[in-house]
Tab-separated table of C-alpha atoms in Angstrom:
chain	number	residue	atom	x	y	z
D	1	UNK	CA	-57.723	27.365	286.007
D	2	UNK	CA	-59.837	28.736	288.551
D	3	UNK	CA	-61.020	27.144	291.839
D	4	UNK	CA	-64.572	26.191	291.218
D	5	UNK	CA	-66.172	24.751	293.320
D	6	UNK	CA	-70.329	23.341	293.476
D	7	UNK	CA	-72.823	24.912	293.919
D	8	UNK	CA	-71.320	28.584	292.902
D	9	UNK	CA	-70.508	26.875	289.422
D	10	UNK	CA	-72.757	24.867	287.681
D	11	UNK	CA	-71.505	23.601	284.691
D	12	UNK	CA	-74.898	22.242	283.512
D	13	UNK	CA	-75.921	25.684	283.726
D	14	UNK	CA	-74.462	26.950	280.406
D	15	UNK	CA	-75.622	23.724	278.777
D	16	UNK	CA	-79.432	23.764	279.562
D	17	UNK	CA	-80.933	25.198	276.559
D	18	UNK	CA	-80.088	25.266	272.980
D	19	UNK	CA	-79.147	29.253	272.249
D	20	UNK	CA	-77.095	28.830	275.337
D	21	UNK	CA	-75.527	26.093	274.376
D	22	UNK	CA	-74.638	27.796	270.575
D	23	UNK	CA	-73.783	30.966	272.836
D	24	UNK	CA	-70.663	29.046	274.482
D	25	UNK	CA	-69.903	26.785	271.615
D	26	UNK	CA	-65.672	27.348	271.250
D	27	UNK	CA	-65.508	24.995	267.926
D	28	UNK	CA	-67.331	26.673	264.958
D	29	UNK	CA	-67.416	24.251	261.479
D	30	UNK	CA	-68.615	25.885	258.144
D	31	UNK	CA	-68.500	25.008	254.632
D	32	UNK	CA	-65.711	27.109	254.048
D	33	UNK	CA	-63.826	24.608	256.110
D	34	UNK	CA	-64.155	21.904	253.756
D	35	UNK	CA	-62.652	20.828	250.683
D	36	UNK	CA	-64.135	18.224	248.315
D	37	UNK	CA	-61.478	15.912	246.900
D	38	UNK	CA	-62.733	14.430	243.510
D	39	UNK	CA	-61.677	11.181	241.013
D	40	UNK	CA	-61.363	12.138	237.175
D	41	UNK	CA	-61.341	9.290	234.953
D	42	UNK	CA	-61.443	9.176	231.055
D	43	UNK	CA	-65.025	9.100	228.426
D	44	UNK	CA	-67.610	11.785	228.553
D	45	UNK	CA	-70.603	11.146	230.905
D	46	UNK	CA	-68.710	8.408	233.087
D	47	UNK	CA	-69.734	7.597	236.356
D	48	UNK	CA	-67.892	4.543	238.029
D	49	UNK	CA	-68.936	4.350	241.861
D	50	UNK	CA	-65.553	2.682	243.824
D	51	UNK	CA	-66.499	-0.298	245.712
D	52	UNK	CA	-64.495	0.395	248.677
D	53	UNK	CA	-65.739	4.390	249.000
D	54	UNK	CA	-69.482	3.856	249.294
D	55	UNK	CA	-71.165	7.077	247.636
D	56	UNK	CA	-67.914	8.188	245.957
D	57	UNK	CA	-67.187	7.926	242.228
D	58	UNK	CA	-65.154	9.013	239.680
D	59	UNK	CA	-66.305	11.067	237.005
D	60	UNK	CA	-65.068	12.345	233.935
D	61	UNK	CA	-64.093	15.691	233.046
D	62	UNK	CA	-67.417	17.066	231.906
D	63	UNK	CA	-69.260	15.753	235.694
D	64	UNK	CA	-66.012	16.886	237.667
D	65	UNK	CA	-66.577	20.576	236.360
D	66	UNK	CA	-70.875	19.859	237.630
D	67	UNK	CA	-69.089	18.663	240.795
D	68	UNK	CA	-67.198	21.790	241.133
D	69	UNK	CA	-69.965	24.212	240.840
D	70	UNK	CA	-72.226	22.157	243.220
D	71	UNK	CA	-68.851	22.324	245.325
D	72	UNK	CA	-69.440	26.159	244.911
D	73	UNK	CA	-73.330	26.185	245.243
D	74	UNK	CA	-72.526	24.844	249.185
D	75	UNK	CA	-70.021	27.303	249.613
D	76	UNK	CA	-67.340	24.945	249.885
D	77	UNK	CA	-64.470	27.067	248.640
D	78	UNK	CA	-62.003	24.347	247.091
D	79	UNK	CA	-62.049	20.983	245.085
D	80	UNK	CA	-58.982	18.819	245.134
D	81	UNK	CA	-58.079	16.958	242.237
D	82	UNK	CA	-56.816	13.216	241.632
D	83	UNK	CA	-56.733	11.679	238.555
D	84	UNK	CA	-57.618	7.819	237.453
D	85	UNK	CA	-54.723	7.120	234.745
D	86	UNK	CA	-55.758	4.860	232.305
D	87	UNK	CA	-53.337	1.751	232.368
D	88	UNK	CA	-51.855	2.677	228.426
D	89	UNK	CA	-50.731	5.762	229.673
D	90	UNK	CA	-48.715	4.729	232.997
D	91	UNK	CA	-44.799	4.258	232.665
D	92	UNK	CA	-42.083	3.577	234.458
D	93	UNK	CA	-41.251	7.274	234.679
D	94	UNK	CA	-45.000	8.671	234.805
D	95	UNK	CA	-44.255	11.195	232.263
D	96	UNK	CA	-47.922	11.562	231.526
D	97	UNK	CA	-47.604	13.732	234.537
D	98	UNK	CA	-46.602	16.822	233.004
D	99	UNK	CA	-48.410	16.311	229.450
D	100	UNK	CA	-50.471	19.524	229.352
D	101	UNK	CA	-53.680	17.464	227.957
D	102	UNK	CA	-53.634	14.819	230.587
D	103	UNK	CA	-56.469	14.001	232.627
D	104	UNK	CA	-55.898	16.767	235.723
D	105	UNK	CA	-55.199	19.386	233.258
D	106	UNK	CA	-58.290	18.959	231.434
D	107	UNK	CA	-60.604	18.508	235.032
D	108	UNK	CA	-59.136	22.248	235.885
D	109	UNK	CA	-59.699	23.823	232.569
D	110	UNK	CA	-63.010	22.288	232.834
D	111	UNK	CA	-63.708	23.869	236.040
D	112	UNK	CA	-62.666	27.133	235.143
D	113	UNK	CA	-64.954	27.343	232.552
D	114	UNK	CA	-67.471	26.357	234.617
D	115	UNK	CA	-66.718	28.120	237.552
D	116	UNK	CA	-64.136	31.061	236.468
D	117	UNK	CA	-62.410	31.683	239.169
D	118	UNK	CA	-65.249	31.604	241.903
D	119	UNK	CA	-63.954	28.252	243.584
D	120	UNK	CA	-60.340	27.607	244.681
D	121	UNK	CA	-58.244	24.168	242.505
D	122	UNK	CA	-56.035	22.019	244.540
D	123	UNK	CA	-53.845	19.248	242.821
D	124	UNK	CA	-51.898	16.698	243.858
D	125	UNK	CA	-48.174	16.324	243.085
D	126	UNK	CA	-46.780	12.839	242.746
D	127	UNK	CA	-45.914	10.385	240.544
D	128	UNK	CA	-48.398	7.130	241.494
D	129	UNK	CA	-51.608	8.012	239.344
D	130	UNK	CA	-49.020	8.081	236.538
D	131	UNK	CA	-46.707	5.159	237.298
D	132	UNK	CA	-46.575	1.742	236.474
D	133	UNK	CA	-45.333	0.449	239.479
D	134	UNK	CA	-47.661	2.245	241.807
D	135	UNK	CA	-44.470	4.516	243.934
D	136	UNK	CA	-44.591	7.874	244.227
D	137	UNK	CA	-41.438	8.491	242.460
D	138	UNK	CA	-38.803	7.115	239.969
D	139	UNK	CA	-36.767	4.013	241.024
D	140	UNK	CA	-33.478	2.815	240.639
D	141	UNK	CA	-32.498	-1.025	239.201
D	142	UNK	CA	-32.933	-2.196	243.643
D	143	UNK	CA	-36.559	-0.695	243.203
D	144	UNK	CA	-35.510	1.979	246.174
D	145	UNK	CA	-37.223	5.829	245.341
D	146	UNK	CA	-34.745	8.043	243.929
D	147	UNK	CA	-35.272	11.408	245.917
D	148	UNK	CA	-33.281	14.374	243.822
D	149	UNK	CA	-34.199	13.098	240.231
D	150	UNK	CA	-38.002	12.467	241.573
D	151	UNK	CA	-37.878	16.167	243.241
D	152	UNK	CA	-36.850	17.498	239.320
D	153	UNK	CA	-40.120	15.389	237.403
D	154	UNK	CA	-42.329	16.679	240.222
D	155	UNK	CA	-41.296	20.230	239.399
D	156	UNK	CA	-42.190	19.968	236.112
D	157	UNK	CA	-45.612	18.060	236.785
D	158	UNK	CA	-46.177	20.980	239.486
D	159	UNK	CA	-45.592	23.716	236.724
D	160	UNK	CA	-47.987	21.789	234.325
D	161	UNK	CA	-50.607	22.122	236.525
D	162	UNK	CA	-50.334	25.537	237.593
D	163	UNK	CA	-49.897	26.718	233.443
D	164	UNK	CA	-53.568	24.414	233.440
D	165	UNK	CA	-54.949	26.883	235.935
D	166	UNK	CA	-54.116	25.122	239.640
D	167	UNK	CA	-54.743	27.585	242.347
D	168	UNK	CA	-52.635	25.567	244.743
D	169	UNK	CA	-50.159	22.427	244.419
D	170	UNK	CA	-49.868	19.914	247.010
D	171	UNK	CA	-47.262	17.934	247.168
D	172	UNK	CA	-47.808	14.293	248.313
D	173	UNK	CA	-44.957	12.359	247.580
D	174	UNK	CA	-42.591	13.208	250.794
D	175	UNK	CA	-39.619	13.121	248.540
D	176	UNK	CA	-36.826	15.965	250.820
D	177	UNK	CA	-36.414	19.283	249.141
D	178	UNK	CA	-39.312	19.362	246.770
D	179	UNK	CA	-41.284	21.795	248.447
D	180	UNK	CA	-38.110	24.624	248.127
D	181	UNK	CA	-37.831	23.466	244.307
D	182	UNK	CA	-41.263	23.689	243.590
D	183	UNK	CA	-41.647	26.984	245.009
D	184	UNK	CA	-38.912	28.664	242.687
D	185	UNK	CA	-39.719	27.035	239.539
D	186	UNK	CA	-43.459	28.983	240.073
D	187	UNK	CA	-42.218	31.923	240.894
D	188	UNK	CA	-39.397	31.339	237.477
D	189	UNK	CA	-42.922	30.411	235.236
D	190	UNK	CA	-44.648	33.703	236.763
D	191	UNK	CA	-46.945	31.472	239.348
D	192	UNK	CA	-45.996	33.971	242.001
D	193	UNK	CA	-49.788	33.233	243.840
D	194	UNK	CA	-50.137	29.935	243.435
D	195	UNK	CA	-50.146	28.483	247.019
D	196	UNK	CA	-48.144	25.545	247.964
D	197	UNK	CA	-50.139	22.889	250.557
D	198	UNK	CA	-47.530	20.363	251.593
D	199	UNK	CA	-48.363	17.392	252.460
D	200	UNK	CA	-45.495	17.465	255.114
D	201	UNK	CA	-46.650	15.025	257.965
D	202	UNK	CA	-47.568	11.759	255.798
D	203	UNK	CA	-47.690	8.310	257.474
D	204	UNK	CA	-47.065	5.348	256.003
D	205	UNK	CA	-50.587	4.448	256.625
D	206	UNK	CA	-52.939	1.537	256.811
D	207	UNK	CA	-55.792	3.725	256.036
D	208	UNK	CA	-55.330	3.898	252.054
D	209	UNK	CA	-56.434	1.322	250.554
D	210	UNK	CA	-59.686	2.648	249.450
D	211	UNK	CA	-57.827	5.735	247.525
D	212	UNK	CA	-55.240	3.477	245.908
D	213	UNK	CA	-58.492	1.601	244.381
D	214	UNK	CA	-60.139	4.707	242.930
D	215	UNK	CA	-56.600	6.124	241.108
D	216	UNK	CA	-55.747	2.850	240.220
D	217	UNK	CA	-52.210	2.124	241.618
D	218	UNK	CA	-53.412	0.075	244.715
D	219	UNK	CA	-53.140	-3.338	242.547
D	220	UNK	CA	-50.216	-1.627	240.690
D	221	UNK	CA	-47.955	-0.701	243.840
D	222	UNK	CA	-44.879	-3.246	244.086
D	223	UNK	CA	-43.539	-2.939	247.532
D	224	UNK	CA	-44.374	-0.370	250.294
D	225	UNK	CA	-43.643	3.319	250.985
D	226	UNK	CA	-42.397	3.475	253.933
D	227	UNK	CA	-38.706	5.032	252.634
D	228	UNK	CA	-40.455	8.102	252.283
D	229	UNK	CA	-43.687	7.969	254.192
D	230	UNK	CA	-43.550	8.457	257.902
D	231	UNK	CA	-43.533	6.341	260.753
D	232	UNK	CA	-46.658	6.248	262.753
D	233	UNK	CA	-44.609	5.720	265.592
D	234	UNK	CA	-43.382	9.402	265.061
D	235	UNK	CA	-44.391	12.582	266.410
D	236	UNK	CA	-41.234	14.853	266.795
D	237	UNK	CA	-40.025	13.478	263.129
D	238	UNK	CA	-43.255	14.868	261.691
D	239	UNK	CA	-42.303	18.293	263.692
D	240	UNK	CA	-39.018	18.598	261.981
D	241	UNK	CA	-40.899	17.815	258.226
D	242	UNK	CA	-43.384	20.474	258.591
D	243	UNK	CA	-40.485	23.109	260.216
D	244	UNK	CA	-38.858	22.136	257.108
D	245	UNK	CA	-41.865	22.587	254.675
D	246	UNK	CA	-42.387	25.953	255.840
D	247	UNK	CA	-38.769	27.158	255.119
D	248	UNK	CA	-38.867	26.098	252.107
D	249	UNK	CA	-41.572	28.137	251.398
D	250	UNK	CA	-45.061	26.308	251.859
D	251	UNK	CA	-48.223	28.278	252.572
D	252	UNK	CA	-49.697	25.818	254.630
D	253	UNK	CA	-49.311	22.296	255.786
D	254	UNK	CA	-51.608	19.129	255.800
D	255	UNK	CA	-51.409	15.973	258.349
D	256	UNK	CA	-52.591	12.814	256.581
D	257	UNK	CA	-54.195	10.571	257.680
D	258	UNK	CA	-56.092	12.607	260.108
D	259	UNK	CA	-58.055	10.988	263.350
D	260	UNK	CA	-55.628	9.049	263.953
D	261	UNK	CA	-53.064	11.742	263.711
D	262	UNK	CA	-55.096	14.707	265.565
D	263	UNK	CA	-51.947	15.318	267.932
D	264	UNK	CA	-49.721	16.098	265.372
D	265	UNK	CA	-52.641	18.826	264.276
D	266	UNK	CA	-52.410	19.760	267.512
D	267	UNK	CA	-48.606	19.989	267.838
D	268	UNK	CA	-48.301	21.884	264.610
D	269	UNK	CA	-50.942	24.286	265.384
D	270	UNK	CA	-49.344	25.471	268.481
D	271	UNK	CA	-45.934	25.087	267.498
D	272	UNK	CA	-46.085	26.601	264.132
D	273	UNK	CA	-48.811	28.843	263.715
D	274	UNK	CA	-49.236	28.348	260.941
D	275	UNK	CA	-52.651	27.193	258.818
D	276	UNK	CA	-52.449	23.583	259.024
D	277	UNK	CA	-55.020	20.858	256.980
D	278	UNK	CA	-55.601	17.386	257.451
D	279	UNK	CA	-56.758	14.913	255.130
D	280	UNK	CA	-59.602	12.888	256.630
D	281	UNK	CA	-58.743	9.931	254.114
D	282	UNK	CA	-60.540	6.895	252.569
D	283	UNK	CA	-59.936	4.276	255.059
D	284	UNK	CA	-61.494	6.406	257.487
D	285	UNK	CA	-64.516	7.292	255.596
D	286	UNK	CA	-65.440	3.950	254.748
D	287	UNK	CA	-65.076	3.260	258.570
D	288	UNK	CA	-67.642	6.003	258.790
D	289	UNK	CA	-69.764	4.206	256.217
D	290	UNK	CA	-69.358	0.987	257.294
D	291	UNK	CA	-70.288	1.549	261.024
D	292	UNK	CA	-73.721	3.849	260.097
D	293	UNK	CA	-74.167	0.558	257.930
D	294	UNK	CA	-73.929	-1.904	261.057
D	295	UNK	CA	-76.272	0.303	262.779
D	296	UNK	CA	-73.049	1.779	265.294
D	297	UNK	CA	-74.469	5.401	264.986
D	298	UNK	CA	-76.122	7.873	263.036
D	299	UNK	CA	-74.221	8.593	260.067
D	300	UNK	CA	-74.586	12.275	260.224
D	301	UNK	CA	-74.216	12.421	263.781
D	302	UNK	CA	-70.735	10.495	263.365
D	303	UNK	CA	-69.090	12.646	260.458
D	304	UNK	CA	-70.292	15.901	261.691
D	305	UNK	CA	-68.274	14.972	265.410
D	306	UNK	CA	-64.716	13.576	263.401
D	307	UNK	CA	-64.883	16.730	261.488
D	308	UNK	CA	-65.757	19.065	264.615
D	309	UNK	CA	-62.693	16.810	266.072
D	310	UNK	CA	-59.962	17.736	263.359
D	311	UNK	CA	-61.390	21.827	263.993
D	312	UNK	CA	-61.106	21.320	267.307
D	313	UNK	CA	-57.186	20.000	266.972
D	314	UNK	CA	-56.633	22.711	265.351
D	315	UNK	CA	-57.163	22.846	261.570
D	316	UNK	CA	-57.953	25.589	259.702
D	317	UNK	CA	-59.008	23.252	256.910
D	318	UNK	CA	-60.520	19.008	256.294
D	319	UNK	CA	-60.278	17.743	252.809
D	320	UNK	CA	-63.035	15.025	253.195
D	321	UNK	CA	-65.331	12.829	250.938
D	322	UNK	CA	-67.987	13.868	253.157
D	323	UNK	CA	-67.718	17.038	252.183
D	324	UNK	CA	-70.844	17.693	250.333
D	325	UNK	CA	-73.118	16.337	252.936
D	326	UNK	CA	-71.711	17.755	255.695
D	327	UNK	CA	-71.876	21.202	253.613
D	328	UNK	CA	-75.750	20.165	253.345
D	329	UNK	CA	-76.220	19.690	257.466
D	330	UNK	CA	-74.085	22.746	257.982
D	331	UNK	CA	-75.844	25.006	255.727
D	332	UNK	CA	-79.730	23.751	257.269
């Protein structure tokens, strides 16, 4: 730092007029840091707005694929993917995950006809849209999450999506060792460029309720997940699960929740060097929502400065609900 001292710096000086002001600016956000994440559900022409994400809905495959080239129309680069499993087809070992004609597969064959390859297809690997029991794996007789013979259904659910055309996987279940395992069964099923985003600083969160509601498992989930999911409390531990990550072979990392979490971007980033994501999740959306609702701020105004925050921490990425209007202010 240098010794500056008034009058001989001003800092007001830089800040006084408007092409100044964009002159210094050291964040930049663009659509092409956003990605969209998106609810399929089952039917043709389905629309069902969830109650606890005001202005999000799912839709079924043939409005996911519109979704995806309005996604593409704002130049947002990437849709993620999460299905709503209808309750006939959830078991205790979720083996509707890796059915080629289940609901995700469908949503990204949809999109590449719609799109070809134009706009980038993120999926989520775990087991809760699938299970009946709402976890993220399989479960012994005690109801604890088996780890190793989770990690082998995953790879086979991660496989099924990239054979359905998944540009990248993203592994959300914090199970050890799946991110290594996933990575050499695609490069064994020639899915040598399909990207691996691991989700590998995940808190056991308060901030997901609203998500559980629109894939169905939150009424489902017996329990918590806090065997697998992290500690809140935790900042090295989260260090240590992305080092980890990224040996086994992950092209980039996300921190989830985000606000909350924006010194573990922060750690990452500098530590790492890597390209690091966050997840600016449900709960704190609907906080967004909520407080532009109680008259706290100006909507616009208050998602454009969280998602300035997480580019500021350090991401290279948000995957955020408010994508498509902030996509809309960005792009005038």
């Amino acid at each position: 730092m240098t010794n500056a001292s008034y009058p001989n710096t001003r800092m007001r000086r830089t800040r006084a007029s408007s092409w100044s002001r964009a002159m210094y600016r050291e964040t930049v956000l663009t659509p092409a840091d956003l990605i969209w994440p998106l609810f399929v559900t089952d039917g043709k022409g389905v629309e069902e707005p969830v109650a606890s994400l005001p202005g999000v809905s799912r839709w079924s495959v043939d409005g996911i694929a519109k979704h995806a080239k309005q996604a593409f129309d704002l130049g947002i680069p990437c849709v993620a993917l999460f299905p709503n499993t209808q309750p006939n087809k959830r078991s205790d070992d979720g083996a509707e995950a890796f059915n080629p004609d289940n609901l995700m597969c469908r949503a990204i064959k949809a999109i590449r006809d719609a799109c070809g390859s134009d706009i980038g297809i993120l999926t989520d690997v775990a087991l809760d849209p699938y299970t009946s029991h709402g976890q993220d794996g399989l479960l012994d007789d005690s109801g604890y999450v088996l780890n190793d013979d989770t990690v082998a259904v995953l790879v086979d659910q991660a496989v099924n999506q990239a054979n359905a055309g998944a540009d990248i996987i993203a592994p959300s279940d914090m199970m050890d060792g799946r991110v290594r395992a996933i990575r050499m069964a695609l490069e064994m099923n020639q899915h040598p460029n399909v990207q691996i985003m691991a989700y590998a600083a995940k808190y056991a969160s308060a901030f997901y309720g609203p998500f559980r509601d629109a894939v169905g498992s939150g009424g489902l989930l017996k329990g918590d997940k806090k065997s697998y999911q992290m500690d809140p409390a935790n900042g090295d531990e989260a260090m240590r699960e992305i080092a980890m990550d990224i040996a086994e072979g992950a092209d980039s990392v996300m921190v989830k929740p985000g606000l909350a979490y924006l010194d573990i971007i922060w750690r990452a980033k500098q530590e790492f060097h890597v390209p690091v994501f966050a997840y600016q999740v449900s709960g704190e959306y609907a906080l967004i929502e909520a407080g532009a609702a109680a008259g706290v701020g100006d909507r616009d105004a208050l998602l454009m400065e969280k998602l300035l925050a997480f580019k500021r921490a350090g991401c290279s990425g948000v995957l955020t609900y408010h994508a498509p209007r902030a996509a809309q202010l960005l792009n005038g």
